[in-house]
Short mmCIF file of C-alpha atoms in Angstrom, two decimals:
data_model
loop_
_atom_site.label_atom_id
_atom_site.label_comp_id
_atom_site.label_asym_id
_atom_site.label_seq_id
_atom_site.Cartn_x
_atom_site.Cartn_y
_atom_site.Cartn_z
CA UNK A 1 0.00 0.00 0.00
CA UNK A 2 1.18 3.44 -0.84
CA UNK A 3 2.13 5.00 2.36
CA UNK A 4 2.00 8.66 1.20
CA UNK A 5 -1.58 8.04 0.20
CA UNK A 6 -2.30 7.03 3.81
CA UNK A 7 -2.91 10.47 5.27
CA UNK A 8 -6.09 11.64 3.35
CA UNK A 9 -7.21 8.16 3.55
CA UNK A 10 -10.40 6.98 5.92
CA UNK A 11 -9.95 4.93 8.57
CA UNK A 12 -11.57 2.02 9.84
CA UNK A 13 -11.25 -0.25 13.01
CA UNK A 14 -10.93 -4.36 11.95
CA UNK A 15 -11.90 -6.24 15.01
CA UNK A 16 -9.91 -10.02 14.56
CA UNK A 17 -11.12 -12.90 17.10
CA UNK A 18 -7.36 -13.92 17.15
CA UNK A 19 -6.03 -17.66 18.71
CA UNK A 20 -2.28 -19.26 19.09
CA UNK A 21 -2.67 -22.19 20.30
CA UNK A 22 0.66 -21.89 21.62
CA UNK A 23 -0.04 -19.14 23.51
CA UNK A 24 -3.69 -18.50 24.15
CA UNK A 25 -6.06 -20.92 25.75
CA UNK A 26 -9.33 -19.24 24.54
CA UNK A 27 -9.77 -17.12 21.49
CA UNK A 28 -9.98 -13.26 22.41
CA UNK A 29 -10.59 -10.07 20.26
CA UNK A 30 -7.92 -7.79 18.97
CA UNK A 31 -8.87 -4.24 17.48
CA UNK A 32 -6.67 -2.78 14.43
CA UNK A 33 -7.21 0.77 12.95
CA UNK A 34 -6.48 0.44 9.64
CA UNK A 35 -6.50 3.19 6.66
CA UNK A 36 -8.60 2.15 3.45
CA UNK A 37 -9.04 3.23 -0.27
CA UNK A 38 -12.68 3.41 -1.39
CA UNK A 39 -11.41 0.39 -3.76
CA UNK A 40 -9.92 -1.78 -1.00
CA UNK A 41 -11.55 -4.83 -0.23
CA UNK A 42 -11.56 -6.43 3.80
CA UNK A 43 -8.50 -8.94 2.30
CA UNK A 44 -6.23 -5.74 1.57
CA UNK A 45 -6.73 -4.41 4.99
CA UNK A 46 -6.03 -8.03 6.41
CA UNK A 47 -2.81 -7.34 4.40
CA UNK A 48 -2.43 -3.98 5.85
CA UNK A 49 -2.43 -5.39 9.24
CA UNK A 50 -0.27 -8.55 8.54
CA UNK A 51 2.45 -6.63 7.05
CA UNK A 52 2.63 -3.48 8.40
CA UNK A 53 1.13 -3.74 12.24
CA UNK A 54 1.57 -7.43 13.25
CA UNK A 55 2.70 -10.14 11.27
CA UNK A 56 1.89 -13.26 13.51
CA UNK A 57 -1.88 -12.89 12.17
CA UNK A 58 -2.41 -15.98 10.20
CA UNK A 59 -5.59 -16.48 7.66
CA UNK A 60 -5.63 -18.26 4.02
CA UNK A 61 -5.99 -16.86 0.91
CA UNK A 62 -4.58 -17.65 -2.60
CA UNK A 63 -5.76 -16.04 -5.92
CA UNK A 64 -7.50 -12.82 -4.03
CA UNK A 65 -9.92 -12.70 -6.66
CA UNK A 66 -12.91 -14.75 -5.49
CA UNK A 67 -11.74 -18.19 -7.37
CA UNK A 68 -9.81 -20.43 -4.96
CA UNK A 69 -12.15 -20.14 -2.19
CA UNK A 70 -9.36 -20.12 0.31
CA UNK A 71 -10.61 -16.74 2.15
CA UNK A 72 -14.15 -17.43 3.52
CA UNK A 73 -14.98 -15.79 6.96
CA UNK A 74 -17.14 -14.59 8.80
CA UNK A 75 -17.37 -10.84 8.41
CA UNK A 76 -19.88 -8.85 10.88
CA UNK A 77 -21.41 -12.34 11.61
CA UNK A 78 -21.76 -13.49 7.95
CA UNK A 79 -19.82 -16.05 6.12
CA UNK A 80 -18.17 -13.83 2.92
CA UNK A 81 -14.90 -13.75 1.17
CA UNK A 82 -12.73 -11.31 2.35
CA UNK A 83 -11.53 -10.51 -1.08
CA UNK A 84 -15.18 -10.17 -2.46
CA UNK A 85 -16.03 -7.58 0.41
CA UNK A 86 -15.42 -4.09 0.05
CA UNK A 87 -13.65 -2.31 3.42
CA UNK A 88 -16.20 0.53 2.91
CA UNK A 89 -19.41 -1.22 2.88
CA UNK A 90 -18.53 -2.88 6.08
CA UNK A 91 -18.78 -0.06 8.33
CA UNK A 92 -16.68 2.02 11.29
CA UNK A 93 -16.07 -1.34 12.85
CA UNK A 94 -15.64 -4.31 11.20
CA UNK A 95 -16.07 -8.45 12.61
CA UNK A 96 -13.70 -10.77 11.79
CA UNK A 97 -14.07 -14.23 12.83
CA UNK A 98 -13.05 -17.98 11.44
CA UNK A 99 -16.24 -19.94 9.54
CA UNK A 100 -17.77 -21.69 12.66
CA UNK A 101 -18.32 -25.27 13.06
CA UNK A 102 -15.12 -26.34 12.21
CA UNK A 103 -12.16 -26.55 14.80
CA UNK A 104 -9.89 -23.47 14.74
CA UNK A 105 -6.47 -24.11 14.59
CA UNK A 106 -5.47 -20.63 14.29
CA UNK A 107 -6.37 -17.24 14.42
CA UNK A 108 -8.80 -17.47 10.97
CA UNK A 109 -7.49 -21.02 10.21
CA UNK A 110 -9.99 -23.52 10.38
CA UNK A 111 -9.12 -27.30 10.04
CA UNK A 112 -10.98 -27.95 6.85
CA UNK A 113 -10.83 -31.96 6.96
CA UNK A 114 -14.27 -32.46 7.86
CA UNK A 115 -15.77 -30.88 5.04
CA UNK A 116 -13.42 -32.06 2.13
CA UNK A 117 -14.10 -35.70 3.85
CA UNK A 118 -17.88 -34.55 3.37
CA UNK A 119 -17.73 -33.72 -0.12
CA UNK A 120 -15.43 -36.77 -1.00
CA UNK A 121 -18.19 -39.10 0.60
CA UNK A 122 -20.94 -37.89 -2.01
CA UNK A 123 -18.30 -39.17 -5.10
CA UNK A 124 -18.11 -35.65 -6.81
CA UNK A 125 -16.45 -37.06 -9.76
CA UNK A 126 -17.88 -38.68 -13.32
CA UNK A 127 -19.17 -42.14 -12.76
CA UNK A 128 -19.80 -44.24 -15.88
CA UNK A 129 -21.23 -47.68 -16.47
CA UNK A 130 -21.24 -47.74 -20.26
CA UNK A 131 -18.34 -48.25 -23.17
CA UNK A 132 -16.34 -45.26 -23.25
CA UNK A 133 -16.59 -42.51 -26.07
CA UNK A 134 -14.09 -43.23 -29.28
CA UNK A 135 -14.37 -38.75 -28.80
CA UNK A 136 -15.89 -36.89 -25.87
CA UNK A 137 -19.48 -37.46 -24.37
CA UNK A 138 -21.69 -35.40 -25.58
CA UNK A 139 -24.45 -32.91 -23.74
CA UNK A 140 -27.10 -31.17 -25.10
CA UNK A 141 -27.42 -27.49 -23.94
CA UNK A 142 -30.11 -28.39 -22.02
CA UNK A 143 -28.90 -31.00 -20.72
CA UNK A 144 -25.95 -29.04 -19.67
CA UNK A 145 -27.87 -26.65 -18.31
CA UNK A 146 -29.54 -28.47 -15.89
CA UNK A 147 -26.86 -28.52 -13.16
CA UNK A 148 -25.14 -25.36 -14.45
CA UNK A 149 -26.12 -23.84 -11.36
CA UNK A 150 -24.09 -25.89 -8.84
CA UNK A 151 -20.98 -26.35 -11.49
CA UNK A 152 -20.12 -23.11 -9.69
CA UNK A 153 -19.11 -24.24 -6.23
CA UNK A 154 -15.50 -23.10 -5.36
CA UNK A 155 -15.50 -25.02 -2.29
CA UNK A 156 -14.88 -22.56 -0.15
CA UNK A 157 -17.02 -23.69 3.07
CA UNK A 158 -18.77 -20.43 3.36
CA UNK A 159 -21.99 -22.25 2.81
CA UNK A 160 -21.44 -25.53 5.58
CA UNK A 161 -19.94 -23.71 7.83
CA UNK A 162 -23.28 -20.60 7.96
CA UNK A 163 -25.76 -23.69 8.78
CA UNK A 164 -26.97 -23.95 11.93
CA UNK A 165 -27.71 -27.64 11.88
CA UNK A 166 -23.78 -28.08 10.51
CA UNK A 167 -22.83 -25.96 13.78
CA UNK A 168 -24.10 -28.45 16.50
CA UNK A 169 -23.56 -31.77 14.07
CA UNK A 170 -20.73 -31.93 12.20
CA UNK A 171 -21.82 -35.21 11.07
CA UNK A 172 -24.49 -33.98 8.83
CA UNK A 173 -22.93 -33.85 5.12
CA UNK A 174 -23.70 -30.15 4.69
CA UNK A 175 -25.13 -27.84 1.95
CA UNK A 176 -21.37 -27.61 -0.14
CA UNK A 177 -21.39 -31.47 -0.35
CA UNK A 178 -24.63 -31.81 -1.32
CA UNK A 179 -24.35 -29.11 -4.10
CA UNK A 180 -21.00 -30.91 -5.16
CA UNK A 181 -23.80 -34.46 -5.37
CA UNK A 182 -26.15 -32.14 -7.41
CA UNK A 183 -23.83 -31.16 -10.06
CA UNK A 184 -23.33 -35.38 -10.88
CA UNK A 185 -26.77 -36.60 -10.03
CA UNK A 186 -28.14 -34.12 -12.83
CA UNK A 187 -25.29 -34.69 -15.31
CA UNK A 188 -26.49 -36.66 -17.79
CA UNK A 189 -23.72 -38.26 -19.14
CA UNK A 190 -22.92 -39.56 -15.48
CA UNK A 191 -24.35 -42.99 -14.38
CA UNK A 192 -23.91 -42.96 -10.32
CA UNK A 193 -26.67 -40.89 -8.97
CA UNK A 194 -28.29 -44.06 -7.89
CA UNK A 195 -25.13 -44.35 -5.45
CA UNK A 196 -24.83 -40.82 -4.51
CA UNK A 197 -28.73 -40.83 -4.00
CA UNK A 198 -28.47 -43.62 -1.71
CA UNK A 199 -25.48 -41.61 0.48
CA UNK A 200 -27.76 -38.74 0.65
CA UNK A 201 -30.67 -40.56 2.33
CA UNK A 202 -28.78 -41.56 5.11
CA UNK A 203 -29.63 -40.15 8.16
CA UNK A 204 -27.24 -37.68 8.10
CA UNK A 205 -27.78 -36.28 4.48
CA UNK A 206 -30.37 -33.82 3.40
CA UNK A 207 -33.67 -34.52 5.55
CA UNK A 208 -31.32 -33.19 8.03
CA UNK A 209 -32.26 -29.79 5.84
CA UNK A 210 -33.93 -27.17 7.88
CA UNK A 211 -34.61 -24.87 4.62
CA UNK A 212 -33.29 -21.78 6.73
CA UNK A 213 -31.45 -20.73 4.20
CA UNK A 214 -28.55 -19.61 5.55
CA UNK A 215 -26.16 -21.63 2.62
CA UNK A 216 -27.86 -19.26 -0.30
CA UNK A 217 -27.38 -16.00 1.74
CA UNK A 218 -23.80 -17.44 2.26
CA UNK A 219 -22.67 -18.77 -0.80
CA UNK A 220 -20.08 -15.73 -2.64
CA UNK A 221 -21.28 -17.38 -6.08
CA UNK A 222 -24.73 -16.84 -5.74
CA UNK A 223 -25.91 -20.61 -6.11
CA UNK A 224 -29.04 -21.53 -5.07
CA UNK A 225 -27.63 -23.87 -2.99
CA UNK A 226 -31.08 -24.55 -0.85
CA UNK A 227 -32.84 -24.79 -4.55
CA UNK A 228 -30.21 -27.38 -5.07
CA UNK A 229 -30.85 -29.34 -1.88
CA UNK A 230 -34.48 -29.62 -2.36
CA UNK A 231 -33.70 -30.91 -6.07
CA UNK A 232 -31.85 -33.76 -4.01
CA UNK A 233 -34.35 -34.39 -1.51
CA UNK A 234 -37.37 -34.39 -4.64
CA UNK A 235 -35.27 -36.61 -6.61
CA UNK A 236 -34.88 -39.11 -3.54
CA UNK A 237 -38.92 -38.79 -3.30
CA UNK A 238 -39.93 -39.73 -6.65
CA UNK A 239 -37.86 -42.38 -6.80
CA UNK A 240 -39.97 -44.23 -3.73
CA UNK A 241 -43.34 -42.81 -4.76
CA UNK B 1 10.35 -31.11 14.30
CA UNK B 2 12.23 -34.22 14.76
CA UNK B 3 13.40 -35.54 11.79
CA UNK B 4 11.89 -39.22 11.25
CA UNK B 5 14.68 -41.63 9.22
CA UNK B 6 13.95 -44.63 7.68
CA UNK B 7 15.71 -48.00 7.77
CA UNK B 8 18.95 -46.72 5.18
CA UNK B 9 19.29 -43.88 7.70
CA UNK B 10 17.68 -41.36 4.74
CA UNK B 11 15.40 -38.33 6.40
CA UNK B 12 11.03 -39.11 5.64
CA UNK B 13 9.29 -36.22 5.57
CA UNK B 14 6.08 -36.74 7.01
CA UNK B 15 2.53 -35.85 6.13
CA UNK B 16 2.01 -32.55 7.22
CA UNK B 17 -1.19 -33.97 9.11
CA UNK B 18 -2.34 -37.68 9.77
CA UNK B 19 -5.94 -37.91 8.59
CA UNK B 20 -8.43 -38.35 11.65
CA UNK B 21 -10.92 -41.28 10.39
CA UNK B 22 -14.35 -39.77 10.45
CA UNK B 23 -16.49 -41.19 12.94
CA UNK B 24 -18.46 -43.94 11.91
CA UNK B 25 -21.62 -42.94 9.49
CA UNK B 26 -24.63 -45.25 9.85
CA UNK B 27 -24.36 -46.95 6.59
CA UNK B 28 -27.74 -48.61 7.23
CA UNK B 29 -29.49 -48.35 4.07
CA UNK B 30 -33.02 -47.21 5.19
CA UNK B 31 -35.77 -44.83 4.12
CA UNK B 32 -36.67 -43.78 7.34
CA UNK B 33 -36.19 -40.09 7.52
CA UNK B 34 -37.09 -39.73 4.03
CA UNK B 35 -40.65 -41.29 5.40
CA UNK B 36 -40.50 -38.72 8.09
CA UNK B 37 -40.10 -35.83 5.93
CA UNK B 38 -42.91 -36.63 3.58
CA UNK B 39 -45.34 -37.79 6.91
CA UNK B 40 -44.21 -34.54 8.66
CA UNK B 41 -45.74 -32.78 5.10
CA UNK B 42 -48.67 -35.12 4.48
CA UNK B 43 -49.51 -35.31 8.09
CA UNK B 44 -49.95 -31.52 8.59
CA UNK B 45 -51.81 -30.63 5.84
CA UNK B 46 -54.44 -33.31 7.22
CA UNK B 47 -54.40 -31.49 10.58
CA UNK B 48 -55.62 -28.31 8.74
CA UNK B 49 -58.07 -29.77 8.06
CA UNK B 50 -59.02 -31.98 10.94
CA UNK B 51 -58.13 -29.61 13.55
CA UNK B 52 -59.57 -26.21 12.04
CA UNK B 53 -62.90 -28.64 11.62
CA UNK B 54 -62.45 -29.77 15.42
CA UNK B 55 -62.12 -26.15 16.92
CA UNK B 56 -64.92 -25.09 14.10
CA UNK B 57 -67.62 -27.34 15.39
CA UNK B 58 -66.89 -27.55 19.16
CA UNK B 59 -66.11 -23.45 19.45
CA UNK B 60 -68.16 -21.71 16.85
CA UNK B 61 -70.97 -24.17 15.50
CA UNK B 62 -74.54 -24.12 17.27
CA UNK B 63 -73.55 -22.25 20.42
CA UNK B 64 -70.21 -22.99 20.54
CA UNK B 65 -68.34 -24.62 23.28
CA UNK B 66 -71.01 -23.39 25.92
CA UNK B 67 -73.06 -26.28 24.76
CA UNK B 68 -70.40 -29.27 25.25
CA UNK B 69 -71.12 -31.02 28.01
CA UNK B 70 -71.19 -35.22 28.38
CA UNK B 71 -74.64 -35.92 26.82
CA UNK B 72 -73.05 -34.09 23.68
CA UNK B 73 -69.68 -35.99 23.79
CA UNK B 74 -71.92 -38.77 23.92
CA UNK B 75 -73.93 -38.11 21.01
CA UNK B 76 -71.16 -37.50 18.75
CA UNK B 77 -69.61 -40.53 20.05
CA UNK B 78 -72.88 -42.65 18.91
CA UNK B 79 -71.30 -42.07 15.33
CA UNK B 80 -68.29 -44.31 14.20
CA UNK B 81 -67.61 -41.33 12.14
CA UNK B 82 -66.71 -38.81 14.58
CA UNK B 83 -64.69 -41.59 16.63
CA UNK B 84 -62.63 -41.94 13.39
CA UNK B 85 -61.75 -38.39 13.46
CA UNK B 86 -60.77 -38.21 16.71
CA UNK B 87 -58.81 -40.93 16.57
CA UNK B 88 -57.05 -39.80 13.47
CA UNK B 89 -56.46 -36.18 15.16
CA UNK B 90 -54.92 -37.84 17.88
CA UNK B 91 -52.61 -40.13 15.95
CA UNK B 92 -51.30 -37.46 13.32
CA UNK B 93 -50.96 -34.85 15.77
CA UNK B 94 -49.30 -36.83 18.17
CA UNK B 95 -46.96 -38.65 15.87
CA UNK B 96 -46.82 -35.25 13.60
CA UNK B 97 -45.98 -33.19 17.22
CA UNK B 98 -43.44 -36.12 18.47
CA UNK B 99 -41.25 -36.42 15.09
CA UNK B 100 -40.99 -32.37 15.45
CA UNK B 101 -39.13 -33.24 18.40
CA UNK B 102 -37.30 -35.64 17.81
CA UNK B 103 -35.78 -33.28 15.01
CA UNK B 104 -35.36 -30.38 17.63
CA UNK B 105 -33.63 -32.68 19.90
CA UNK B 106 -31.14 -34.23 16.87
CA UNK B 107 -30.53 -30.12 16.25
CA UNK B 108 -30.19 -29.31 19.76
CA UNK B 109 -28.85 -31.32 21.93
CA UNK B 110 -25.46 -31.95 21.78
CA UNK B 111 -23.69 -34.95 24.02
CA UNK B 112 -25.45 -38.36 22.87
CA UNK B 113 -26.42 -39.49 26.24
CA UNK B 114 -28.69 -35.93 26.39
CA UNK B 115 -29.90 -37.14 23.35
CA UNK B 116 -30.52 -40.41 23.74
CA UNK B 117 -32.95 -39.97 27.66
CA UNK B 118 -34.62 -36.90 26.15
CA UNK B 119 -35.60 -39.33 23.33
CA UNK B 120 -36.52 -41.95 25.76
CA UNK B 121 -38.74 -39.36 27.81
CA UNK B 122 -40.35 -38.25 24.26
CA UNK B 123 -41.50 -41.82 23.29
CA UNK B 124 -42.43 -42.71 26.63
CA UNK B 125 -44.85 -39.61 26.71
CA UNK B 126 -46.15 -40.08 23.22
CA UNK B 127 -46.96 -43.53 23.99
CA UNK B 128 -49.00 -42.70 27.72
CA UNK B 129 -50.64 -40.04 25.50
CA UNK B 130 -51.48 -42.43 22.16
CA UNK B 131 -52.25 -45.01 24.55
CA UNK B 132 -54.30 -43.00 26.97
CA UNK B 133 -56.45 -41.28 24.25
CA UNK B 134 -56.95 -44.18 21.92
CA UNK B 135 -58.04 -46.43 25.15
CA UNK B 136 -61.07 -43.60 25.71
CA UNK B 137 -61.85 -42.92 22.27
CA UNK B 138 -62.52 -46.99 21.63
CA UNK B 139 -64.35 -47.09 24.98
CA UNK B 140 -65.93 -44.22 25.88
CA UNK B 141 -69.48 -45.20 27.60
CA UNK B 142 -72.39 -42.86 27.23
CA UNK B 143 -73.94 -44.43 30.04
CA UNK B 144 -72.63 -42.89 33.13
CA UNK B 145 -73.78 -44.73 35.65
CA UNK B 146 -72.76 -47.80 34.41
#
């Protein structure tokens, strides 16, 4: 950041819910006042204070551009990407805690196991059952269309990790692994959503859905991820019935 | 660290994390809640109707509830019909009510041993209560004396 800028600049107060666990036995709050640019977003002031006012604060990000998903948090108590965010729509004072439900391991580093071991457990990956292609498989526009909507999961937690029945059992599969289901159970060149069907109707798959849509507030690419659970829990219906 | 060496006496690196096995899943192929979300739906619409039509005719209809009094429960009671519809109120809305639980507790509560007794004390109670009511509605006797 340009420091001769700085001066004319407006300033605003990030407050981090920071934890070493070397050092701290419960998380506790920490208040930064840091200058922004009408153009900076909440990951350049995380930058500002990493680099320039103290450099032990650890949190993930990669591309900074709302791709990689590594930067989901929960800013003034809702799950968003700190590089999607801008500083100035977040008011004087701004909340900055780790996505909940998962166990912190530091500062805004959460131990994401649990949820890639979630998604993994649906299959999220082409299943076949037929002779492959002598070219490519081939999809209709239509066809294609029909899961376009959850093709756009970055797998960034943000969803799982703002629902409240995720919060007190981690067991349930949550909304991101469901959505990852979606996009192969609707694919119709893939030949598994028998299987993946069968994994969501367990008890801990999506009648464990309270519809409080929390996940579509959440989710920084705008899928409809409740839409997308419902689609699940229809196509497990008519199946029986 | 400590560096880890194999049997030659070369440095392993490690994994940077050994994977925790997630806790068993019930792989128990079953339908269950899926017929628990579509009763929970099927179920309450019927109450609408059932209960809206109970608190309709005892509250509002022909002088309302000032006119209940054990010669009327008897009458109704003379019909099979309105024995039927008690006894389906009581069923759905007892079931309907005790699943609703069930779910709150599964949500809520968070060691399994909480779980597990307040689950206990919800099916014992829905039972005394499915028991209790369907035991009057099949035997209800308009003579009092008797």
């Amino acid at each position: 950041m340009d420091t001769a800028a700085v001066s004319d600049q407006a300033v605003t107060t990030l407050k981090i819910r920071r934890y070493d666990p070397e050092r701290d036995s419960e998380p506790h709050w920490e208040r930064y006042e840091v200058p922004y640019e009408a153009s900076d977003r909440l990951l350049d002031a995380l930058h500002y204070v990493k680099w320039n006012i103290d450099g032990s604060l650890a949190f993930r990000r990669s591309c900074a551009h709302g791709v990689c998903g590594s930067d989901a948090m929960r800013i003034n108590g809702a799950n968003k990407l700190s590089c999607k965010v801008l500083v100035r729509d977040l008011g004087p004072e701004i909340s900055i805690e780790p996505i909940k439900g998962l166990p912190v391991e530091k500062d805004l580093i959460v131990d994401m196991d649990p949820f890639f071991d979630a998604v993994k457990a649906v299959k999220p990956y082409l299943m076949t059952d037929d002779h492959e292609p002598t070219r490519e498989r081939l999809q209709s526009a239509a066809d294609r269309e029909r899961f376009d909507d959850t093709t756009k999961c970055i797998l960034c937690a943000a969803c799982t990790t703002s629902c409240p029945v995720f919060w007190n059992d981690g067991e349930y599969f949550g909304p991101a692994a469901i959505v990852n289901a979606h996009r192969f159970i609707f694919d119709s060149r893939d030949s598994g959503a028998e299987e993946r069907l069968e994994i969501l109707n367990e008890k801990e798959g999506v009648w464990r859905c309270r519809t409080t849509f929390n996940c579509t507030d959440a989710c920084p690419r705008g899928i409809e991820v409740t839409k997308a659970i419902q689609e699940v829990k229809r196509a497990l219906i008519f199946r029986r019935f | 660290m400590t560096a880890t060496v194999d049997g030659a006496g070369r440095p392993v690196i490690e994994a940077p994390r050994s994977r925790a096995p997630r806790p068993g899943r019930a792989r128990a192929r079953s339908n269950f809640e899926l017929y628990a979300w579509v009763f929970m739906r099927v179920s309450g619409l019927a109450l609408i109707v059932l209960v809206f039509g109970h608190l309709f005719i005892m509250n509002v209809l022909d002088g309302g509830v000032q006119r209940i009094n054990w010669g009327f429960v008897a009458g109704r009671y003379a019909s099979p019909f309105w024995r039927l519809w008690d006894l389906t109120m009581l069923l759905l809305a007892e079931l309907h009510g005790t699943n609703g639980l069930r779910t709150v507790i599964n949500d809520y509560a968070e060691r399994p041993q909480s779980r597990f007794w307040l689950k206990m004390m919800l099916y014992t109670s829905a039972f005394l209560v499915v028991t209790l009511g369907t035991l009057v509605i099949f035997t209800f006797d308009p003579n009092i004396s008797g």
